């Protein structure tokens, strides 16, 4: 069972997941990075360009999902270095610090709240992130073209691409694609017909939506939503 709530950290979400099925899980690209707890250990999930399929027996997970572009500042590592990866937090931070934080999370009333405290503490220690990045996300999520977004922010195409690689792990065109498909998923999950979903989310047509879903999720839309 999956559950989430808004975090006290701006733009972030705190979530827990205890899968009920016996098959592999599927984590879908969303433009975000997560701080994870699993079986008493701390991990970081980098940005995904395709569905991440989990292996092994279903077990409990907890996480803090950061607003797109904000995690690299908190973690101290460019997003591109974690693209399509799950890494131990000890690979990024000093081992002694990770042991201390792991013990703190494991001693918390629940791992999710412990992770949130770690994220809040880290945010208080580092400089605020680049406010321009939120404008990039907002513009692309609203369906603005990449070139127009760069112009509005007073950036050249190369400047925008460079900043996006560090903040999101990939360029603005890929970010726009991921955000667009997430808009479509939200509409389709709400019962909007697929053709209308495609039009409202900014796809050329339903076939375009179907191609993106297969490439990003590895499944047809109907099967992904449990309607297949």
PDB file of C-alpha atoms in Angstrom:
ATOM      1  CA  UNK A   1       0.000   0.000   0.000  1.00  0.00           C
ATOM      2  CA  UNK A   2       1.301   3.421  -0.992  1.00  0.00           C
ATOM      3  CA  UNK A   3       0.603   6.597   1.010  1.00  0.00           C
ATOM      4  CA  UNK A   4       2.019  10.103   0.870  1.00  0.00           C
ATOM      5  CA  UNK A   5       1.669  13.494   2.531  1.00  0.00           C
ATOM      6  CA  UNK A   6       3.144  16.959   1.968  1.00  0.00           C
ATOM      7  CA  UNK A   7       6.452  17.488   3.735  1.00  0.00           C
ATOM      8  CA  UNK A   8       7.389  20.433   5.915  1.00  0.00           C
ATOM      9  CA  UNK A   9      10.246  20.856   3.425  1.00  0.00           C
ATOM     10  CA  UNK A  10       9.010  23.151   0.676  1.00  0.00           C
ATOM     11  CA  UNK A  11       7.743  21.235  -2.351  1.00  0.00           C
ATOM     12  CA  UNK A  12       8.722  17.816  -1.012  1.00  0.00           C
ATOM     13  CA  UNK A  13       6.511  14.779  -0.341  1.00  0.00           C
ATOM     14  CA  UNK A  14       6.915  12.166   2.389  1.00  0.00           C
ATOM     15  CA  UNK A  15       5.791   8.687   1.360  1.00  0.00           C
ATOM     16  CA  UNK A  16       5.628   5.071   2.474  1.00  0.00           C
ATOM     17  CA  UNK A  17       5.088   1.961   0.410  1.00  0.00           C
ATOM     18  CA  UNK A  18       4.470  -1.618   1.496  1.00  0.00           C
ATOM     19  CA  UNK A  19       3.714  -3.537  -1.719  1.00  0.00           C
ATOM     20  CA  UNK A  20       0.908  -6.060  -1.438  1.00  0.00           C
ATOM     21  CA  UNK A  21       1.609  -7.984  -4.635  1.00  0.00           C
ATOM     22  CA  UNK A  22       4.239 -10.628  -5.247  1.00  0.00           C
ATOM     23  CA  UNK A  23       5.600  -9.349  -8.566  1.00  0.00           C
ATOM     24  CA  UNK A  24       8.245  -6.705  -9.245  1.00  0.00           C
ATOM     25  CA  UNK A  25       7.466  -3.065  -8.502  1.00  0.00           C
ATOM     26  CA  UNK A  26       7.667  -0.257 -11.027  1.00  0.00           C
ATOM     27  CA  UNK A  27       8.843   3.265 -10.160  1.00  0.00           C
ATOM     28  CA  UNK A  28       7.866   5.747 -12.859  1.00  0.00           C
ATOM     29  CA  UNK A  29       9.898   8.762 -14.050  1.00  0.00           C
ATOM     30  CA  UNK A  30       8.676  11.988 -12.458  1.00  0.00           C
ATOM     31  CA  UNK A  31      11.583  14.457 -12.642  1.00  0.00           C
ATOM     32  CA  UNK A  32      12.330  14.006  -8.930  1.00  0.00           C
ATOM     33  CA  UNK A  33      15.001  12.497  -6.701  1.00  0.00           C
ATOM     34  CA  UNK A  34      14.318  10.714  -3.406  1.00  0.00           C
ATOM     35  CA  UNK A  35      16.003  10.047  -0.096  1.00  0.00           C
ATOM     36  CA  UNK A  36      15.057   6.451   0.747  1.00  0.00           C
ATOM     37  CA  UNK A  37      14.915   4.129   3.741  1.00  0.00           C
ATOM     38  CA  UNK A  38      14.802   0.375   3.202  1.00  0.00           C
ATOM     39  CA  UNK A  39      15.492  -2.382   5.705  1.00  0.00           C
ATOM     40  CA  UNK A  40      17.345  -0.044   8.028  1.00  0.00           C
ATOM     41  CA  UNK A  41      19.575   1.548   5.364  1.00  0.00           C
ATOM     42  CA  UNK A  42      19.580   4.934   3.621  1.00  0.00           C
ATOM     43  CA  UNK A  43      19.735   5.326  -0.152  1.00  0.00           C
ATOM     44  CA  UNK A  44      19.299   7.983  -2.801  1.00  0.00           C
ATOM     45  CA  UNK A  45      17.219   7.459  -5.932  1.00  0.00           C
ATOM     46  CA  UNK A  46      18.470   9.509  -8.841  1.00  0.00           C
ATOM     47  CA  UNK A  47      16.287  10.902 -11.622  1.00  0.00           C
ATOM     48  CA  UNK A  48      14.848   8.265 -13.957  1.00  0.00           C
ATOM     49  CA  UNK A  49      14.553   8.320 -17.739  1.00  0.00           C
ATOM     50  CA  UNK A  50      12.580   5.052 -17.749  1.00  0.00           C
ATOM     51  CA  UNK A  51      10.654   2.926 -15.266  1.00  0.00           C
ATOM     52  CA  UNK A  52      12.812   1.472 -12.502  1.00  0.00           C
ATOM     53  CA  UNK A  53      11.761  -2.119 -11.855  1.00  0.00           C
ATOM     54  CA  UNK A  54      12.373  -3.377  -8.322  1.00  0.00           C
ATOM     55  CA  UNK A  55      13.464  -6.926  -7.675  1.00  0.00           C
ATOM     56  CA  UNK A  56      13.101  -9.314  -4.744  1.00  0.00           C
ATOM     57  CA  UNK A  57      10.331  -9.917  -2.228  1.00  0.00           C
ATOM     58  CA  UNK A  58       8.010  -6.976  -1.496  1.00  0.00           C
ATOM     59  CA  UNK A  59       9.172  -5.124   1.631  1.00  0.00           C
ATOM     60  CA  UNK A  60       8.488  -1.761   3.241  1.00  0.00           C
ATOM     61  CA  UNK A  61      10.023   1.429   1.870  1.00  0.00           C
ATOM     62  CA  UNK A  62       9.872   5.047   3.014  1.00  0.00           C
ATOM     63  CA  UNK A  63      11.086   8.170   1.287  1.00  0.00           C
ATOM     64  CA  UNK A  64      11.213  11.899   0.886  1.00  0.00           C
ATOM     65  CA  UNK A  65      10.623  12.925  -2.715  1.00  0.00           C
ATOM     66  CA  UNK A  66      12.198  16.307  -3.397  1.00  0.00           C
ATOM     67  CA  UNK A  67      10.737  18.902  -5.742  1.00  0.00           C
ATOM     68  CA  UNK A  68      12.419  18.612  -9.164  1.00  0.00           C
ATOM     69  CA  UNK A  69      15.823  20.283  -9.216  1.00  0.00           C
ATOM     70  CA  UNK A  70      16.188  20.774  -5.446  1.00  0.00           C
ATOM     71  CA  UNK A  71      17.877  17.516  -4.364  1.00  0.00           C
ATOM     72  CA  UNK A  72      21.362  18.187  -5.837  1.00  0.00           C
ATOM     73  CA  UNK A  73      21.807  21.214  -3.558  1.00  0.00           C
ATOM     74  CA  UNK A  74      20.777  19.189  -0.505  1.00  0.00           C
ATOM     75  CA  UNK A  75      22.839  16.133  -1.433  1.00  0.00           C
ATOM     76  CA  UNK A  76      25.875  17.974  -2.742  1.00  0.00           C
ATOM     77  CA  UNK A  77      26.058  15.985  -5.975  1.00  0.00           C
ATOM     78  CA  UNK A  78      24.942  16.887  -9.533  1.00  0.00           C
ATOM     79  CA  UNK A  79      21.832  15.009 -10.627  1.00  0.00           C
ATOM     80  CA  UNK A  80      23.510  13.770 -13.812  1.00  0.00           C
ATOM     81  CA  UNK A  81      25.861  11.630 -11.682  1.00  0.00           C
ATOM     82  CA  UNK A  82      22.869   9.719 -10.299  1.00  0.00           C
ATOM     83  CA  UNK A  83      20.871   9.361 -13.510  1.00  0.00           C
ATOM     84  CA  UNK A  84      18.887   6.084 -13.514  1.00  0.00           C
ATOM     85  CA  UNK A  85      20.740   4.945 -10.366  1.00  0.00           C
ATOM     86  CA  UNK A  86      20.024   3.941  -6.747  1.00  0.00           C
ATOM     87  CA  UNK A  87      23.048   4.467  -4.518  1.00  0.00           C
ATOM     88  CA  UNK A  88      23.865   4.075  -0.842  1.00  0.00           C
ATOM     89  CA  UNK A  89      23.933   7.441   0.924  1.00  0.00           C
ATOM     90  CA  UNK A  90      27.361   6.445   2.263  1.00  0.00           C
ATOM     91  CA  UNK A  91      28.643   6.641  -1.316  1.00  0.00           C
ATOM     92  CA  UNK A  92      27.832  10.371  -1.292  1.00  0.00           C
ATOM     93  CA  UNK A  93      28.383  11.466   2.309  1.00  0.00           C
ATOM     94  CA  UNK A  94      31.006  10.579   4.966  1.00  0.00           C
ATOM     95  CA  UNK A  95      30.381   7.120   6.396  1.00  0.00           C
ATOM     96  CA  UNK A  96      30.364   8.323  10.011  1.00  0.00           C
ATOM     97  CA  UNK A  97      27.696  10.919   9.210  1.00  0.00           C
ATOM     98  CA  UNK A  98      25.572   8.353   7.423  1.00  0.00           C
ATOM     99  CA  UNK A  99      25.825   5.941  10.351  1.00  0.00           C
ATOM    100  CA  UNK A 100      24.657   8.679  12.702  1.00  0.00           C
ATOM    101  CA  UNK A 101      21.736   9.636  10.465  1.00  0.00           C
ATOM    102  CA  UNK A 102      20.780   6.008   9.860  1.00  0.00           C
ATOM    103  CA  UNK A 103      20.606   5.387  13.597  1.00  0.00           C
ATOM    104  CA  UNK A 104      18.475   8.511  13.970  1.00  0.00           C
ATOM    105  CA  UNK A 105      16.024   7.398  11.305  1.00  0.00           C
ATOM    106  CA  UNK A 106      15.822   3.878  12.691  1.00  0.00           C
ATOM    107  CA  UNK A 107      15.110   5.266  16.179  1.00  0.00           C
ATOM    108  CA  UNK A 108      12.335   7.587  14.942  1.00  0.00           C
ATOM    109  CA  UNK A 109       8.663   6.733  15.554  1.00  0.00           C
ATOM    110  CA  UNK A 110       8.560   5.754  11.875  1.00  0.00           C
ATOM    111  CA  UNK A 111      11.211   5.841   9.120  1.00  0.00           C
ATOM    112  CA  UNK A 112       9.311   8.380   7.010  1.00  0.00           C
ATOM    113  CA  UNK A 113       9.241  11.002   9.755  1.00  0.00           C
ATOM    114  CA  UNK A 114      12.893  10.259  10.528  1.00  0.00           C
ATOM    115  CA  UNK A 115      13.830  10.845   6.877  1.00  0.00           C
ATOM    116  CA  UNK A 116      11.894  14.094   6.854  1.00  0.00           C
ATOM    117  CA  UNK A 117      13.884  15.328   9.872  1.00  0.00           C
ATOM    118  CA  UNK A 118      17.134  14.435   8.093  1.00  0.00           C
ATOM    119  CA  UNK A 119      16.030  16.370   5.004  1.00  0.00           C
ATOM    120  CA  UNK A 120      14.946  19.387   7.063  1.00  0.00           C
ATOM    121  CA  UNK A 121      18.223  19.390   8.947  1.00  0.00           C
ATOM    122  CA  UNK A 122      20.202  19.233   5.737  1.00  0.00           C
ATOM    123  CA  UNK A 123      18.175  22.052   4.183  1.00  0.00           C
ATOM    124  CA  UNK A 124      18.995  24.254   7.183  1.00  0.00           C
ATOM    125  CA  UNK A 125      22.726  23.649   6.658  1.00  0.00           C
ATOM    126  CA  UNK A 126      23.078  24.421   2.943  1.00  0.00           C
ATOM    127  CA  UNK A 127      22.552  27.526   0.860  1.00  0.00           C
ATOM    128  CA  UNK A 128      19.147  27.863  -0.824  1.00  0.00           C
ATOM    129  CA  UNK A 129      18.949  26.374  -4.298  1.00  0.00           C
ATOM    130  CA  UNK A 130      18.801  28.347  -7.528  1.00  0.00           C
ATOM    131  CA  UNK A 131      15.301  29.929  -7.691  1.00  0.00           C
ATOM    132  CA  UNK A 132      15.518  29.915 -11.489  1.00  0.00           C
ATOM    133  CA  UNK A 133      15.099  26.146 -11.476  1.00  0.00           C
ATOM    134  CA  UNK A 134      11.565  26.329 -10.110  1.00  0.00           C
ATOM    135  CA  UNK A 135      10.682  28.725 -12.935  1.00  0.00           C
ATOM    136  CA  UNK A 136      12.061  26.175 -15.403  1.00  0.00           C
ATOM    137  CA  UNK A 137       9.868  23.432 -13.925  1.00  0.00           C
ATOM    138  CA  UNK A 138       6.775  25.632 -13.790  1.00  0.00           C
ATOM    139  CA  UNK A 139       7.197  26.818 -17.375  1.00  0.00           C
ATOM    140  CA  UNK A 140       7.829  23.366 -18.842  1.00  0.00           C
ATOM    141  CA  UNK A 141       5.056  21.799 -16.759  1.00  0.00           C
ATOM    142  CA  UNK A 142       2.705  24.405 -18.184  1.00  0.00           C
ATOM    143  CA  UNK A 143       3.662  23.237 -21.671  1.00  0.00           C
ATOM    144  CA  UNK A 144       5.897  26.155 -22.610  1.00  0.00           C
ATOM    145  CA  UNK A 145       8.410  25.345 -25.381  1.00  0.00           C
ATOM    146  CA  UNK A 146      12.024  24.959 -24.278  1.00  0.00           C
ATOM    147  CA  UNK A 147      13.254  27.836 -26.467  1.00  0.00           C
ATOM    148  CA  UNK A 148      10.581  30.186 -25.129  1.00  0.00           C
ATOM    149  CA  UNK A 149      11.406  29.139 -21.568  1.00  0.00           C
ATOM    150  CA  UNK A 150      15.086  29.946 -22.103  1.00  0.00           C
ATOM    151  CA  UNK A 151      14.187  33.340 -23.587  1.00  0.00           C
ATOM    152  CA  UNK A 152      11.862  34.179 -20.707  1.00  0.00           C
ATOM    153  CA  UNK A 153      14.632  33.413 -18.213  1.00  0.00           C
ATOM    154  CA  UNK A 154      17.283  35.325 -20.145  1.00  0.00           C
ATOM    155  CA  UNK A 155      19.345  32.212 -20.805  1.00  0.00           C
ATOM    156  CA  UNK A 156      20.933  30.820 -23.918  1.00  0.00           C
ATOM    157  CA  UNK A 157      20.029  27.294 -24.978  1.00  0.00           C
ATOM    158  CA  UNK A 158      23.415  25.940 -23.849  1.00  0.00           C
ATOM    159  CA  UNK A 159      23.183  27.690 -20.483  1.00  0.00           C
ATOM    160  CA  UNK A 160      19.747  26.218 -19.836  1.00  0.00           C
ATOM    161  CA  UNK A 161      20.875  22.756 -20.886  1.00  0.00           C
ATOM    162  CA  UNK A 162      23.931  22.911 -18.596  1.00  0.00           C
ATOM    163  CA  UNK A 163      21.881  23.987 -15.598  1.00  0.00           C
ATOM    164  CA  UNK A 164      19.284  21.310 -16.277  1.00  0.00           C
ATOM    165  CA  UNK A 165      21.909  18.551 -16.429  1.00  0.00           C
ATOM    166  CA  UNK A 166      23.172  19.499 -12.972  1.00  0.00           C
ATOM    167  CA  UNK A 167      19.723  20.008 -11.437  1.00  0.00           C
ATOM    168  CA  UNK A 168      17.567  17.373 -13.135  1.00  0.00           C
ATOM    169  CA  UNK A 169      20.062  14.903 -14.580  1.00  0.00           C
ATOM    170  CA  UNK A 170      19.019  15.547 -18.180  1.00  0.00           C
ATOM    171  CA  UNK A 171      18.282  18.399 -20.541  1.00  0.00           C
ATOM    172  CA  UNK A 172      15.137  20.551 -20.637  1.00  0.00           C
ATOM    173  CA  UNK A 173      13.563  18.597 -23.509  1.00  0.00           C
ATOM    174  CA  UNK A 174      13.677  15.367 -21.504  1.00  0.00           C
ATOM    175  CA  UNK A 175      12.368  17.171 -18.412  1.00  0.00           C
ATOM    176  CA  UNK A 176       9.490  18.586 -20.458  1.00  0.00           C
ATOM    177  CA  UNK A 177       8.718  15.091 -21.765  1.00  0.00           C
ATOM    178  CA  UNK A 178       8.672  13.587 -18.275  1.00  0.00           C
ATOM    179  CA  UNK A 179       6.465  16.356 -16.898  1.00  0.00           C
ATOM    180  CA  UNK A 180       4.091  16.037 -19.850  1.00  0.00           C
ATOM    181  CA  UNK A 181       3.664  12.303 -19.343  1.00  0.00           C
ATOM    182  CA  UNK A 182       3.062  12.846 -15.637  1.00  0.00           C
ATOM    183  CA  UNK A 183       0.278  15.299 -16.539  1.00  0.00           C
ATOM    184  CA  UNK A 184      -1.190  12.633 -18.793  1.00  0.00           C
ATOM    185  CA  UNK A 185      -1.006   9.973 -16.080  1.00  0.00           C
ATOM    186  CA  UNK A 186      -2.887  12.214 -13.683  1.00  0.00           C
ATOM    187  CA  UNK A 187      -5.641  12.817 -16.222  1.00  0.00           C
ATOM    188  CA  UNK A 188      -5.925   9.158 -17.244  1.00  0.00           C
ATOM    189  CA  UNK A 189      -6.009   7.999 -13.632  1.00  0.00           C
ATOM    190  CA  UNK A 190      -8.873  10.436 -13.107  1.00  0.00           C
ATOM    191  CA  UNK A 191     -10.886   8.688 -15.794  1.00  0.00           C
ATOM    192  CA  UNK A 192     -10.313  11.122 -18.669  1.00  0.00           C
ATOM    193  CA  UNK A 193     -10.540   9.271 -22.019  1.00  0.00           C
ATOM    194  CA  UNK A 194      -7.169   8.623 -23.610  1.00  0.00           C
ATOM    195  CA  UNK A 195      -7.710  10.852 -26.660  1.00  0.00           C
ATOM    196  CA  UNK A 196      -8.769  13.754 -24.452  1.00  0.00           C
ATOM    197  CA  UNK A 197      -5.888  13.020 -22.073  1.00  0.00           C
ATOM    198  CA  UNK A 198      -3.428  13.273 -24.962  1.00  0.00           C
ATOM    199  CA  UNK A 199      -4.836  16.606 -26.132  1.00  0.00           C
ATOM    200  CA  UNK A 200      -5.026  18.176 -22.681  1.00  0.00           C
ATOM    201  CA  UNK A 201      -1.548  17.022 -21.649  1.00  0.00           C
ATOM    202  CA  UNK A 202       0.072  18.445 -24.801  1.00  0.00           C
ATOM    203  CA  UNK A 203       0.650  15.378 -26.980  1.00  0.00           C
ATOM    204  CA  UNK A 204       0.242  15.530 -30.729  1.00  0.00           C
ATOM    205  CA  UNK A 205      -2.360  12.750 -30.604  1.00  0.00           C
ATOM    206  CA  UNK A 206      -3.248   9.540 -28.765  1.00  0.00           C
ATOM    207  CA  UNK A 207      -0.625   7.547 -30.679  1.00  0.00           C
ATOM    208  CA  UNK A 208       2.053   9.970 -29.463  1.00  0.00           C
ATOM    209  CA  UNK A 209       0.877   9.438 -25.877  1.00  0.00           C
ATOM    210  CA  UNK A 210       0.933   5.657 -26.339  1.00  0.00           C
ATOM    211  CA  UNK A 211       4.522   5.733 -27.630  1.00  0.00           C
ATOM    212  CA  UNK A 212       5.749   7.824 -24.720  1.00  0.00           C
ATOM    213  CA  UNK A 213       4.016   5.606 -22.174  1.00  0.00           C
ATOM    214  CA  UNK A 214       5.606   2.467 -23.638  1.00  0.00           C
ATOM    215  CA  UNK A 215       9.058   4.074 -23.708  1.00  0.00           C
ATOM    216  CA  UNK A 216       8.885   5.598 -20.219  1.00  0.00           C
ATOM    217  CA  UNK A 217       6.900   2.917 -18.384  1.00  0.00           C
ATOM    218  CA  UNK A 218       7.621  -0.188 -20.429  1.00  0.00           C
ATOM    219  CA  UNK A 219       3.903  -0.994 -20.531  1.00  0.00           C
ATOM    220  CA  UNK A 220       0.831   0.078 -22.508  1.00  0.00           C
ATOM    221  CA  UNK A 221      -1.215   2.771 -20.755  1.00  0.00           C
ATOM    222  CA  UNK A 222      -4.174   0.471 -20.102  1.00  0.00           C
ATOM    223  CA  UNK A 223      -1.977  -2.168 -18.490  1.00  0.00           C
ATOM    224  CA  UNK A 224      -0.134   0.480 -16.459  1.00  0.00           C
ATOM    225  CA  UNK A 225      -3.429   1.740 -15.068  1.00  0.00           C
ATOM    226  CA  UNK A 226      -4.741  -1.751 -14.444  1.00  0.00           C
ATOM    227  CA  UNK A 227      -7.298  -1.621 -17.245  1.00  0.00           C
ATOM    228  CA  UNK A 228      -5.540  -3.933 -19.649  1.00  0.00           C
TER     229      UNK A 228
END
